[in-house]
PDB file of C-alpha atoms (C1' of nucleotides) in Angstrom:
ATOM      1  CA  UNK A   1     -46.473 -24.521   6.909  1.00  0.00           C
ATOM      2  CA  UNK A   2     -46.289 -22.463  10.100  1.00  0.00           C
ATOM      3  CA  UNK A   3     -48.692 -24.598  12.066  1.00  0.00           C
ATOM      4  CA  UNK A   4     -51.096 -22.776  14.334  1.00  0.00           C
ATOM      5  CA  UNK A   5     -48.438 -21.608  16.804  1.00  0.00           C
ATOM      6  CA  UNK A   6     -49.835 -18.134  17.285  1.00  0.00           C
ATOM      7  CA  UNK A   7     -47.918 -17.371  20.407  1.00  0.00           C
ATOM      8  CA  UNK A   8     -44.864 -17.870  22.636  1.00  0.00           C
ATOM      9  CA  UNK A   9     -41.364 -18.856  21.655  1.00  0.00           C
ATOM     10  CA  UNK A  10     -40.210 -22.354  22.505  1.00  0.00           C
ATOM     11  CA  UNK A  11     -42.496 -22.852  25.463  1.00  0.00           C
ATOM     12  CA  UNK A  12     -45.048 -25.360  24.291  1.00  0.00           C
ATOM     13  CA  UNK A  13     -47.077 -24.688  27.390  1.00  0.00           C
ATOM     14  CA  UNK A  14     -49.364 -21.666  27.563  1.00  0.00           C
ATOM     15  CA  UNK A  15     -47.940 -19.778  30.553  1.00  0.00           C
ATOM     16  CA  UNK A  16     -44.395 -18.590  29.933  1.00  0.00           C
ATOM     17  CA  UNK A  17     -44.791 -15.875  32.544  1.00  0.00           C
ATOM     18  CA  UNK A  18     -45.775 -18.352  35.236  1.00  0.00           C
ATOM     19  CA  UNK A  19     -42.970 -20.661  34.178  1.00  0.00           C
ATOM     20  CA  UNK A  20     -40.533 -17.766  34.292  1.00  0.00           C
ATOM     21  CA  UNK A  21     -41.586 -16.702  37.776  1.00  0.00           C
ATOM     22  CA  UNK A  22     -41.529 -20.289  38.941  1.00  0.00           C
ATOM     23  CA  UNK A  23     -38.043 -20.870  37.605  1.00  0.00           C
ATOM     24  CA  UNK A  24     -36.906 -17.804  39.501  1.00  0.00           C
ATOM     25  CA  UNK A  25     -38.510 -18.970  42.742  1.00  0.00           C
ATOM     26  CA  UNK A  26     -37.491 -22.580  42.332  1.00  0.00           C
ATOM     27  CA  UNK A  27     -35.660 -24.252  45.166  1.00  0.00           C
ATOM     28  CA  UNK A  28     -31.966 -24.699  44.654  1.00  0.00           C
ATOM     29  CA  UNK A  29     -31.222 -28.316  43.775  1.00  0.00           C
ATOM     30  CA  UNK A  30     -29.031 -28.983  46.772  1.00  0.00           C
ATOM     31  CA  UNK A  31     -31.616 -27.475  49.062  1.00  0.00           C
ATOM     32  CA  UNK A  32     -34.381 -29.587  47.564  1.00  0.00           C
ATOM     33  CA  UNK A  33     -32.229 -32.680  48.044  1.00  0.00           C
ATOM     34  CA  UNK A  34     -31.446 -31.769  51.635  1.00  0.00           C
ATOM     35  CA  UNK A  35     -35.089 -31.103  52.375  1.00  0.00           C
ATOM     36  CA  UNK A  36     -36.209 -34.372  50.853  1.00  0.00           C
ATOM     37  CA  UNK A  37     -33.486 -36.120  52.804  1.00  0.00           C
ATOM     38  CA  UNK A  38     -34.751 -35.081  56.229  1.00  0.00           C
ATOM     39  CA  UNK A  39     -38.296 -36.043  55.293  1.00  0.00           C
ATOM     40  CA  UNK A  40     -37.109 -39.356  53.912  1.00  0.00           C
ATOM     41  CA  UNK A  41     -35.473 -40.116  57.240  1.00  0.00           C
ATOM     42  CA  UNK A  42     -38.745 -39.372  59.011  1.00  0.00           C
ATOM     43  CA  UNK A  43     -40.761 -41.309  56.451  1.00  0.00           C
ATOM     44  CA  UNK A  44     -40.648 -44.688  58.106  1.00  0.00           C
ATOM     45  CA  UNK A  45     -43.036 -45.747  60.832  1.00  0.00           C
ATOM     46  CA  UNK A  46     -40.407 -47.596  62.833  1.00  0.00           C
ATOM     47  CA  UNK A  47     -38.199 -44.546  62.906  1.00  0.00           C
ATOM     48  CA  UNK A  48     -41.183 -42.388  63.778  1.00  0.00           C
ATOM     49  CA  UNK A  49     -41.947 -44.629  66.735  1.00  0.00           C
ATOM     50  CA  UNK A  50     -38.342 -44.670  67.856  1.00  0.00           C
ATOM     51  CA  UNK A  51     -37.900 -40.918  67.542  1.00  0.00           C
ATOM     52  CA  UNK A  52     -41.149 -40.237  69.313  1.00  0.00           C
ATOM     53  CA  UNK A  53     -39.845 -42.143  72.314  1.00  0.00           C
ATOM     54  CA  UNK A  54     -36.371 -40.654  72.072  1.00  0.00           C
ATOM     55  CA  UNK A  55     -37.835 -37.169  72.033  1.00  0.00           C
ATOM     56  CA  UNK A  56     -38.819 -37.419  75.681  1.00  0.00           C
ATOM     57  CA  UNK A  57     -36.332 -39.834  77.217  1.00  0.00           C
ATOM     58  CA  UNK A  58     -32.964 -41.362  76.798  1.00  0.00           C
ATOM     59  CA  UNK A  59     -33.006 -45.031  75.895  1.00  0.00           C
ATOM     60  CA  UNK A  60     -30.513 -47.736  75.217  1.00  0.00           C
ATOM     61  CA  UNK A  61     -30.776 -49.883  72.142  1.00  0.00           C
ATOM     62  CA  UNK A  62     -32.280 -52.911  73.779  1.00  0.00           C
ATOM     63  CA  UNK A  63     -34.865 -50.848  75.657  1.00  0.00           C
ATOM     64  CA  UNK A  64     -35.891 -49.362  72.347  1.00  0.00           C
ATOM     65  CA  UNK A  65     -36.181 -52.793  70.824  1.00  0.00           C
ATOM     66  CA  UNK A  66     -38.164 -54.072  73.796  1.00  0.00           C
ATOM     67  CA  UNK A  67     -40.510 -51.089  73.920  1.00  0.00           C
ATOM     68  CA  UNK A  68     -41.247 -51.027  70.207  1.00  0.00           C
ATOM     69  CA  UNK A  69     -41.088 -54.689  69.292  1.00  0.00           C
ATOM     70  CA  UNK A  70     -38.596 -53.901  66.543  1.00  0.00           C
ATOM     71  CA  UNK A  71     -35.686 -56.333  66.242  1.00  0.00           C
ATOM     72  CA  UNK A  72     -32.451 -55.217  67.854  1.00  0.00           C
ATOM     73  CA  UNK A  73     -30.666 -55.398  64.532  1.00  0.00           C
ATOM     74  CA  UNK A  74     -33.269 -53.273  62.792  1.00  0.00           C
ATOM     75  CA  UNK A  75     -33.189 -50.771  65.644  1.00  0.00           C
ATOM     76  CA  UNK A  76     -29.449 -50.541  65.287  1.00  0.00           C
ATOM     77  CA  UNK A  77     -29.587 -50.062  61.537  1.00  0.00           C
ATOM     78  CA  UNK A  78     -32.196 -47.361  61.941  1.00  0.00           C
ATOM     79  CA  UNK A  79     -30.163 -45.635  64.635  1.00  0.00           C
ATOM     80  CA  UNK A  80     -27.206 -45.592  62.311  1.00  0.00           C
ATOM     81  CA  UNK A  81     -29.319 -43.793  59.725  1.00  0.00           C
ATOM     82  CA  UNK A  82     -30.516 -41.307  62.344  1.00  0.00           C
ATOM     83  CA  UNK A  83     -26.957 -40.824  63.536  1.00  0.00           C
ATOM     84  CA  UNK A  84     -25.697 -40.123  60.054  1.00  0.00           C
ATOM     85  CA  UNK A  85     -28.488 -37.578  59.632  1.00  0.00           C
ATOM     86  CA  UNK A  86     -27.255 -36.073  62.909  1.00  0.00           C
ATOM     87  CA  UNK A  87     -30.609 -36.087  64.611  1.00  0.00           C
ATOM     88  CA  UNK A  88     -29.773 -38.360  67.508  1.00  0.00           C
ATOM     89  CA  UNK A  89     -27.025 -38.112  70.052  1.00  0.00           C
ATOM     90  CA  UNK A  90     -25.556 -41.157  71.738  1.00  0.00           C
ATOM     91  CA  UNK A  91     -23.247 -41.967  74.575  1.00  0.00           C
ATOM     92  CA  UNK A  92     -21.793 -45.230  75.668  1.00  0.00           C
ATOM     93  CA  UNK A  93     -22.107 -46.395  79.267  1.00  0.00           C
ATOM     94  CA  UNK A  94     -20.454 -49.716  79.790  1.00  0.00           C
ATOM     95  CA  UNK A  95     -21.954 -52.276  77.482  1.00  0.00           C
ATOM     96  CA  UNK A  96     -24.884 -50.089  76.667  1.00  0.00           C
ATOM     97  CA  UNK A  97     -25.351 -47.185  74.285  1.00  0.00           C
ATOM     98  CA  UNK A  98     -27.933 -44.555  75.111  1.00  0.00           C
ATOM     99  CA  UNK A  99     -29.637 -42.487  72.458  1.00  0.00           C
ATOM    100  CA  UNK A 100     -31.681 -39.275  72.498  1.00  0.00           C
ATOM    101  CA  UNK A 101     -33.294 -37.167  69.846  1.00  0.00           C
ATOM    102  CA  UNK A 102     -30.941 -34.223  69.644  1.00  0.00           C
ATOM    103  CA  UNK A 103     -32.358 -31.709  67.200  1.00  0.00           C
ATOM    104  CA  UNK A 104     -35.115 -29.359  68.283  1.00  0.00           C
ATOM    105  CA  UNK A 105     -35.920 -28.578  64.703  1.00  0.00           C
ATOM    106  CA  UNK A 106     -36.527 -32.233  63.963  1.00  0.00           C
ATOM    107  CA  UNK A 107     -38.444 -32.697  67.190  1.00  0.00           C
ATOM    108  CA  UNK A 108     -40.715 -29.903  65.984  1.00  0.00           C
ATOM    109  CA  UNK A 109     -41.135 -31.471  62.577  1.00  0.00           C
ATOM    110  CA  UNK A 110     -41.973 -34.778  64.195  1.00  0.00           C
ATOM    111  CA  UNK A 111     -44.575 -33.198  66.445  1.00  0.00           C
ATOM    112  CA  UNK A 112     -46.144 -31.402  63.519  1.00  0.00           C
ATOM    113  CA  UNK A 113     -46.134 -34.567  61.453  1.00  0.00           C
ATOM    114  CA  UNK A 114     -47.828 -36.521  64.225  1.00  0.00           C
ATOM    115  CA  UNK A 115     -50.281 -33.695  64.641  1.00  0.00           C
ATOM    116  CA  UNK A 116     -51.048 -33.718  60.955  1.00  0.00           C
ATOM    117  CA  UNK A 117     -51.614 -37.450  60.964  1.00  0.00           C
ATOM    118  CA  UNK A 118     -53.811 -37.142  64.037  1.00  0.00           C
ATOM    119  CA  UNK A 119     -56.089 -34.538  62.508  1.00  0.00           C
ATOM    120  CA  UNK A 120     -56.150 -35.695  58.968  1.00  0.00           C
ATOM    121  CA  UNK A 121     -58.728 -37.893  57.355  1.00  0.00           C
ATOM    122  CA  UNK A 122     -57.855 -41.542  58.047  1.00  0.00           C
ATOM    123  CA  UNK A 123     -58.729 -42.424  54.419  1.00  0.00           C
ATOM    124  CA  UNK A 124     -55.497 -41.043  53.197  1.00  0.00           C
ATOM    125  CA  UNK A 125     -54.980 -42.851  49.958  1.00  0.00           C
ATOM    126  CA  UNK A 126     -57.627 -45.145  48.717  1.00  0.00           C
ATOM    127  CA  UNK A 127     -58.875 -42.856  46.031  1.00  0.00           C
ATOM    128  CA  UNK A 128     -55.731 -42.942  43.969  1.00  0.00           C
TER     129      UNK A 128
ATOM    130  CA  UNK B   1     -27.314 -73.843  87.550  1.00  0.00           C
ATOM    131  CA  UNK B   2     -29.394 -70.682  87.935  1.00  0.00           C
ATOM    132  CA  UNK B   3     -27.222 -68.628  85.638  1.00  0.00           C
ATOM    133  CA  UNK B   4     -26.315 -65.167  86.855  1.00  0.00           C
ATOM    134  CA  UNK B   5     -29.752 -63.630  86.334  1.00  0.00           C
ATOM    135  CA  UNK B   6     -29.747 -61.584  89.481  1.00  0.00           C
ATOM    136  CA  UNK B   7     -32.524 -59.254  88.480  1.00  0.00           C
ATOM    137  CA  UNK B   8     -35.681 -58.515  86.481  1.00  0.00           C
ATOM    138  CA  UNK B   9     -38.293 -60.908  85.257  1.00  0.00           C
ATOM    139  CA  UNK B  10     -38.477 -61.711  81.563  1.00  0.00           C
ATOM    140  CA  UNK B  11     -36.997 -58.443  80.374  1.00  0.00           C
ATOM    141  CA  UNK B  12     -33.545 -59.326  79.192  1.00  0.00           C
ATOM    142  CA  UNK B  13     -32.708 -55.661  79.029  1.00  0.00           C
ATOM    143  CA  UNK B  14     -31.753 -53.789  82.181  1.00  0.00           C
ATOM    144  CA  UNK B  15     -34.437 -51.073  82.299  1.00  0.00           C
ATOM    145  CA  UNK B  16     -37.909 -52.540  82.700  1.00  0.00           C
ATOM    146  CA  UNK B  17     -39.174 -49.272  84.154  1.00  0.00           C
ATOM    147  CA  UNK B  18     -38.032 -47.291  81.130  1.00  0.00           C
ATOM    148  CA  UNK B  19     -39.460 -49.918  78.814  1.00  0.00           C
ATOM    149  CA  UNK B  20     -42.737 -49.822  80.705  1.00  0.00           C
ATOM    150  CA  UNK B  21     -43.003 -46.054  80.508  1.00  0.00           C
ATOM    151  CA  UNK B  22     -42.038 -46.110  76.867  1.00  0.00           C
ATOM    152  CA  UNK B  23     -44.634 -48.722  76.032  1.00  0.00           C
ATOM    153  CA  UNK B  24     -47.228 -46.538  77.682  1.00  0.00           C
ATOM    154  CA  UNK B  25     -46.139 -43.442  75.752  1.00  0.00           C
ATOM    155  CA  UNK B  26     -45.642 -45.257  72.474  1.00  0.00           C
ATOM    156  CA  UNK B  27     -47.360 -43.925  69.408  1.00  0.00           C
ATOM    157  CA  UNK B  28     -50.402 -45.840  68.305  1.00  0.00           C
ATOM    158  CA  UNK B  29     -49.537 -47.977  65.284  1.00  0.00           C
ATOM    159  CA  UNK B  30     -52.004 -46.318  62.944  1.00  0.00           C
ATOM    160  CA  UNK B  31     -50.760 -42.910  64.007  1.00  0.00           C
ATOM    161  CA  UNK B  32     -47.139 -43.887  63.427  1.00  0.00           C
ATOM    162  CA  UNK B  33     -48.066 -45.160  59.987  1.00  0.00           C
ATOM    163  CA  UNK B  34     -49.970 -41.997  59.128  1.00  0.00           C
ATOM    164  CA  UNK B  35     -47.120 -39.837  60.343  1.00  0.00           C
ATOM    165  CA  UNK B  36     -44.541 -41.765  58.357  1.00  0.00           C
ATOM    166  CA  UNK B  37     -46.838 -41.564  55.353  1.00  0.00           C
ATOM    167  CA  UNK B  38     -46.906 -37.783  55.193  1.00  0.00           C
ATOM    168  CA  UNK B  39     -43.147 -37.612  55.621  1.00  0.00           C
ATOM    169  CA  UNK B  40     -42.651 -40.253  52.957  1.00  0.00           C
ATOM    170  CA  UNK B  41     -44.672 -38.168  50.537  1.00  0.00           C
ATOM    171  CA  UNK B  42     -42.442 -35.179  51.286  1.00  0.00           C
ATOM    172  CA  UNK B  43     -39.311 -37.289  51.108  1.00  0.00           C
ATOM    173  CA  UNK B  44     -38.595 -36.888  47.424  1.00  0.00           C
ATOM    174  CA  UNK B  45     -36.755 -33.935  45.959  1.00  0.00           C
ATOM    175  CA  UNK B  46     -38.946 -33.686  42.881  1.00  0.00           C
ATOM    176  CA  UNK B  47     -42.052 -33.514  45.008  1.00  0.00           C
ATOM    177  CA  UNK B  48     -40.364 -30.998  47.303  1.00  0.00           C
ATOM    178  CA  UNK B  49     -39.604 -28.789  44.313  1.00  0.00           C
ATOM    179  CA  UNK B  50     -43.120 -29.139  42.952  1.00  0.00           C
ATOM    180  CA  UNK B  51     -44.776 -28.440  46.281  1.00  0.00           C
ATOM    181  CA  UNK B  52     -42.543 -25.478  46.963  1.00  0.00           C
ATOM    182  CA  UNK B  53     -43.782 -23.901  43.743  1.00  0.00           C
ATOM    183  CA  UNK B  54     -47.375 -24.940  44.322  1.00  0.00           C
ATOM    184  CA  UNK B  55     -47.314 -23.395  47.785  1.00  0.00           C
ATOM    185  CA  UNK B  56     -47.252 -19.894  46.334  1.00  0.00           C
ATOM    186  CA  UNK B  57     -48.991 -20.167  42.971  1.00  0.00           C
ATOM    187  CA  UNK B  58     -51.380 -22.243  40.971  1.00  0.00           C
ATOM    188  CA  UNK B  59     -49.795 -24.115  38.107  1.00  0.00           C
ATOM    189  CA  UNK B  60     -50.911 -26.440  35.375  1.00  0.00           C
ATOM    190  CA  UNK B  61     -49.127 -29.710  34.794  1.00  0.00           C
ATOM    191  CA  UNK B  62     -47.107 -28.616  31.811  1.00  0.00           C
ATOM    192  CA  UNK B  63     -45.987 -25.411  33.512  1.00  0.00           C
ATOM    193  CA  UNK B  64     -44.773 -27.503  36.403  1.00  0.00           C
ATOM    194  CA  UNK B  65     -42.903 -29.773  34.043  1.00  0.00           C
ATOM    195  CA  UNK B  66     -41.396 -26.804  32.201  1.00  0.00           C
ATOM    196  CA  UNK B  67     -40.394 -24.953  35.354  1.00  0.00           C
ATOM    197  CA  UNK B  68     -38.814 -27.932  37.086  1.00  0.00           C
ATOM    198  CA  UNK B  69     -37.424 -29.888  34.172  1.00  0.00           C
ATOM    199  CA  UNK B  70     -39.259 -32.991  35.371  1.00  0.00           C
ATOM    200  CA  UNK B  71     -40.915 -35.037  32.634  1.00  0.00           C
ATOM    201  CA  UNK B  72     -44.634 -34.487  32.222  1.00  0.00           C
ATOM    202  CA  UNK B  73     -45.340 -38.111  32.966  1.00  0.00           C
ATOM    203  CA  UNK B  74     -43.318 -38.034  36.153  1.00  0.00           C
ATOM    204  CA  UNK B  75     -45.014 -34.797  37.199  1.00  0.00           C
ATOM    205  CA  UNK B  76     -48.367 -36.428  36.666  1.00  0.00           C
ATOM    206  CA  UNK B  77     -47.451 -39.532  38.626  1.00  0.00           C
ATOM    207  CA  UNK B  78     -46.197 -37.397  41.478  1.00  0.00           C
ATOM    208  CA  UNK B  79     -49.310 -35.248  41.425  1.00  0.00           C
ATOM    209  CA  UNK B  80     -51.394 -38.357  41.681  1.00  0.00           C
ATOM    210  CA  UNK B  81     -49.516 -39.317  44.817  1.00  0.00           C
ATOM    211  CA  UNK B  82     -49.993 -35.831  46.255  1.00  0.00           C
ATOM    212  CA  UNK B  83     -53.649 -35.932  45.360  1.00  0.00           C
ATOM    213  CA  UNK B  84     -54.173 -39.252  47.068  1.00  0.00           C
ATOM    214  CA  UNK B  85     -52.467 -37.830  50.146  1.00  0.00           C
ATOM    215  CA  UNK B  86     -54.925 -34.941  49.873  1.00  0.00           C
ATOM    216  CA  UNK B  87     -52.338 -32.229  49.990  1.00  0.00           C
ATOM    217  CA  UNK B  88     -52.999 -30.664  46.610  1.00  0.00           C
ATOM    218  CA  UNK B  89     -56.192 -29.357  45.141  1.00  0.00           C
ATOM    219  CA  UNK B  90     -56.842 -29.324  41.419  1.00  0.00           C
ATOM    220  CA  UNK B  91     -59.341 -27.926  39.001  1.00  0.00           C
ATOM    221  CA  UNK B  92     -59.758 -28.483  35.311  1.00  0.00           C
ATOM    222  CA  UNK B  93     -59.953 -25.564  32.916  1.00  0.00           C
ATOM    223  CA  UNK B  94     -60.347 -26.697  29.370  1.00  0.00           C
ATOM    224  CA  UNK B  95     -57.527 -28.982  28.423  1.00  0.00           C
ATOM    225  CA  UNK B  96     -55.457 -27.954  31.373  1.00  0.00           C
ATOM    226  CA  UNK B  97     -55.495 -28.980  35.015  1.00  0.00           C
ATOM    227  CA  UNK B  98     -54.326 -26.525  37.623  1.00  0.00           C
ATOM    228  CA  UNK B  99     -52.885 -27.602  40.933  1.00  0.00           C
ATOM    229  CA  UNK B 100     -52.206 -25.856  44.242  1.00  0.00           C
ATOM    230  CA  UNK B 101     -50.845 -26.956  47.560  1.00  0.00           C
ATOM    231  CA  UNK B 102     -53.969 -27.120  49.675  1.00  0.00           C
ATOM    232  CA  UNK B 103     -52.982 -27.975  53.220  1.00  0.00           C
ATOM    233  CA  UNK B 104     -51.605 -25.301  55.513  1.00  0.00           C
ATOM    234  CA  UNK B 105     -50.285 -27.930  57.840  1.00  0.00           C
ATOM    235  CA  UNK B 106     -48.252 -29.465  55.066  1.00  0.00           C
ATOM    236  CA  UNK B 107     -47.154 -26.062  53.805  1.00  0.00           C
ATOM    237  CA  UNK B 108     -45.820 -25.444  57.312  1.00  0.00           C
ATOM    238  CA  UNK B 109     -44.044 -28.773  57.402  1.00  0.00           C
ATOM    239  CA  UNK B 110     -42.484 -28.049  54.039  1.00  0.00           C
ATOM    240  CA  UNK B 111     -41.283 -24.639  55.157  1.00  0.00           C
ATOM    241  CA  UNK B 112     -39.792 -26.116  58.296  1.00  0.00           C
ATOM    242  CA  UNK B 113     -38.147 -28.888  56.333  1.00  0.00           C
ATOM    243  CA  UNK B 114     -36.591 -26.418  53.912  1.00  0.00           C
ATOM    244  CA  UNK B 115     -35.516 -24.314  56.839  1.00  0.00           C
ATOM    245  CA  UNK B 116     -33.908 -27.286  58.497  1.00  0.00           C
ATOM    246  CA  UNK B 117     -32.055 -28.193  55.325  1.00  0.00           C
ATOM    247  CA  UNK B 118     -30.940 -24.609  54.898  1.00  0.00           C
ATOM    248  CA  UNK B 119     -29.456 -24.333  58.365  1.00  0.00           C
ATOM    249  CA  UNK B 120     -28.115 -27.792  58.791  1.00  0.00           C
ATOM    250  CA  UNK B 121     -24.610 -28.962  58.144  1.00  0.00           C
ATOM    251  CA  UNK B 122     -24.237 -29.784  54.435  1.00  0.00           C
ATOM    252  CA  UNK B 123     -22.275 -32.922  55.364  1.00  0.00           C
ATOM    253  CA  UNK B 124     -25.379 -34.727  56.299  1.00  0.00           C
ATOM    254  CA  UNK B 125     -24.402 -38.334  55.861  1.00  0.00           C
ATOM    255  CA  UNK B 126     -20.877 -39.157  54.978  1.00  0.00           C
ATOM    256  CA  UNK B 127     -19.905 -40.356  58.401  1.00  0.00           C
ATOM    257  CA  UNK B 128     -22.185 -43.341  58.412  1.00  0.00           C
TER     258      UNK B 128
ATOM    259  C1'  DT C   1     -65.914 -36.113  13.147  1.00  0.00           C
ATOM    260  C1'  DG C   2     -61.029 -35.781  13.182  1.00  0.00           C
ATOM    261  C1'  DA C   3     -56.786 -33.502  14.462  1.00  0.00           C
ATOM    262  C1'  DA C   4     -54.145 -31.344  18.055  1.00  0.00           C
ATOM    263  C1'  DC C   5     -53.090 -30.596  22.627  1.00  0.00           C
ATOM    264  C1'  DG C   6     -52.845 -31.347  27.728  1.00  0.00           C
ATOM    265  C1'  DT C   7     -53.049 -34.755  31.121  1.00  0.00           C
ATOM    266  C1'  DA C   8     -53.303 -39.427  33.116  1.00  0.00           C
ATOM    267  C1'  DT C   9     -52.009 -44.099  33.584  1.00  0.00           C
ATOM    268  C1'  DG C  10     -50.403 -49.152  33.043  1.00  0.00           C
ATOM    269  C1'  DA C  11     -46.395 -51.748  32.590  1.00  0.00           C
ATOM    270  C1'  DA C  12     -41.560 -52.446  32.549  1.00  0.00           C
ATOM    271  C1'  DT C  13     -37.242 -51.271  34.159  1.00  0.00           C
ATOM    272  C1'  DA C  14     -34.080 -49.502  37.288  1.00  0.00           C
ATOM    273  C1'  DC C  15     -33.054 -48.302  41.573  1.00  0.00           C
ATOM    274  C1'  DG C  16     -33.304 -47.814  46.643  1.00  0.00           C
ATOM    275  C1'  DT C  17     -34.708 -49.292  51.221  1.00  0.00           C
ATOM    276  C1'  DT C  18     -35.854 -52.412  55.004  1.00  0.00           C
ATOM    277  C1'  DT C  19     -35.458 -56.640  57.300  1.00  0.00           C
ATOM    278  C1'  DT C  20     -33.214 -60.593  58.618  1.00  0.00           C
ATOM    279  C1'  DC C  21     -29.413 -63.628  59.554  1.00  0.00           C
ATOM    280  C1'  DA C  22     -25.043 -64.486  60.865  1.00  0.00           C
ATOM    281  C1'  DT C  23     -21.352 -62.746  62.895  1.00  0.00           C
ATOM    282  C1'  DA C  24     -18.131 -59.217  64.537  1.00  0.00           C
ATOM    283  C1'  DT C  25     -16.904 -55.841  68.001  1.00  0.00           C
ATOM    284  C1'  DA C  26     -16.901 -53.795  72.584  1.00  0.00           C
ATOM    285  C1'  DT C  27     -17.300 -54.072  77.420  1.00  0.00           C
ATOM    286  C1'  DA C  28     -17.683 -56.258  81.950  1.00  0.00           C
ATOM    287  C1'  DC C  29     -16.743 -59.622  85.070  1.00  0.00           C
ATOM    288  C1'  DA C  30     -15.359 -64.064  87.001  1.00  0.00           C
TER     289       DA C  30
ATOM    290  C1'  DT D   1      -8.383 -65.455  79.512  1.00  0.00           C
ATOM    291  C1'  DG D   2     -12.955 -67.076  78.770  1.00  0.00           C
ATOM    292  C1'  DT D   3     -17.814 -66.186  78.946  1.00  0.00           C
ATOM    293  C1'  DA D   4     -21.854 -63.424  78.828  1.00  0.00           C
ATOM    294  C1'  DT D   5     -24.155 -59.329  77.358  1.00  0.00           C
ATOM    295  C1'  DA D   6     -25.032 -55.152  74.434  1.00  0.00           C
ATOM    296  C1'  DT D   7     -24.489 -53.217  70.145  1.00  0.00           C
ATOM    297  C1'  DA D   8     -23.033 -52.871  65.303  1.00  0.00           C
ATOM    298  C1'  DT D   9     -22.584 -54.318  60.683  1.00  0.00           C
ATOM    299  C1'  DG D  10     -22.078 -56.842  56.024  1.00  0.00           C
ATOM    300  C1'  DA D  11     -24.669 -59.366  52.845  1.00  0.00           C
ATOM    301  C1'  DA D  12     -28.732 -61.469  51.068  1.00  0.00           C
ATOM    302  C1'  DA D  13     -33.486 -61.467  50.558  1.00  0.00           C
ATOM    303  C1'  DA D  14     -37.776 -59.156  50.322  1.00  0.00           C
ATOM    304  C1'  DC D  15     -40.036 -55.300  49.298  1.00  0.00           C
ATOM    305  C1'  DG D  16     -41.134 -50.612  47.724  1.00  0.00           C
ATOM    306  C1'  DT D  17     -40.532 -46.507  44.731  1.00  0.00           C
ATOM    307  C1'  DA D  18     -39.293 -43.611  40.702  1.00  0.00           C
ATOM    308  C1'  DT D  19     -38.746 -43.019  35.911  1.00  0.00           C
ATOM    309  C1'  DT D  20     -39.691 -43.913  31.387  1.00  0.00           C
ATOM    310  C1'  DC D  21     -42.289 -45.371  27.394  1.00  0.00           C
ATOM    311  C1'  DA D  22     -46.241 -46.039  25.044  1.00  0.00           C
ATOM    312  C1'  DT D  23     -50.679 -45.033  24.874  1.00  0.00           C
ATOM    313  C1'  DA D  24     -55.283 -43.787  26.509  1.00  0.00           C
ATOM    314  C1'  DC D  25     -58.440 -40.256  27.874  1.00  0.00           C
ATOM    315  C1'  DG D  26     -60.628 -35.660  27.825  1.00  0.00           C
ATOM    316  C1'  DT D  27     -61.175 -31.275  25.728  1.00  0.00           C
ATOM    317  C1'  DT D  28     -61.148 -27.857  22.081  1.00  0.00           C
ATOM    318  C1'  DC D  29     -61.569 -26.328  17.621  1.00  0.00           C
ATOM    319  C1'  DA D  30     -61.926 -26.550  12.688  1.00  0.00           C
TER     320       DA D  30
END
DNA sequence: TGAACGTATGAATACGTTTTCATATATACA
DNA sequence: TGTATATATGAAAACGTATTCATACGTTCA
């Protein structure tokens, strides 16, 4: 039989060299997961709005809710996520808890993301 | 009666000045959505791995699948998402379609995201 | 034209996330 | 201690996303 497989070993696809190089350069799995994780945290418009505010001022939970129009409960849930990703700091003062964005790296990412959105074509996904 | 509401108008929360400032500085809704959108696209480890490879070389779909171990169909679906977000370019050559990361802004974001993941505490979220 | 290959896509399933509601916890103060 | 206020949280509901399977489409070549 020997069907017309003139070339490469088991690689069905025609570029074993590219595949080889790529495998060598590939991101470590844990690193890819960690990278996706930080982006996933930033990938929600409510969190973007909250973090944008928290990047330039300290705010308590109810101020955040009032300023953004997001329900207090949702704000709290989102802050918990941000806390567990270690990108906000918080301190209690009496009944209130004040939060700030506490990761310069993330602040930079956020700025760049906003900048990207600002300068990118508003028709972002209607030609799927 | 007049319950103990010694202070501010309708703002239940104690910092109307902060809330006012924050409202003024708040991100426009469309901008927040667009920002979250780009992060959401980057917030998946398979797409991170694909984009990392595509940021330094051109690859066809089946090479991508072979190099990453992601199913061809899943690769294709993800590429469609990346295409609709306009962050990859593609060209057909015969039966094959070659893709590249085609947005320096996004390449920068990706690099920063990877960098963040690399230098950040591996225990990212077990103290929720 | 038909077979083979590479890629794309609809639909179903499985899974994860966000929001809301109700309520718990923490603090302050009378 | 009891009440009011600020925040947190579990659980359900609502919603979105990823993966897989089957198959369609587009291209090449015999």
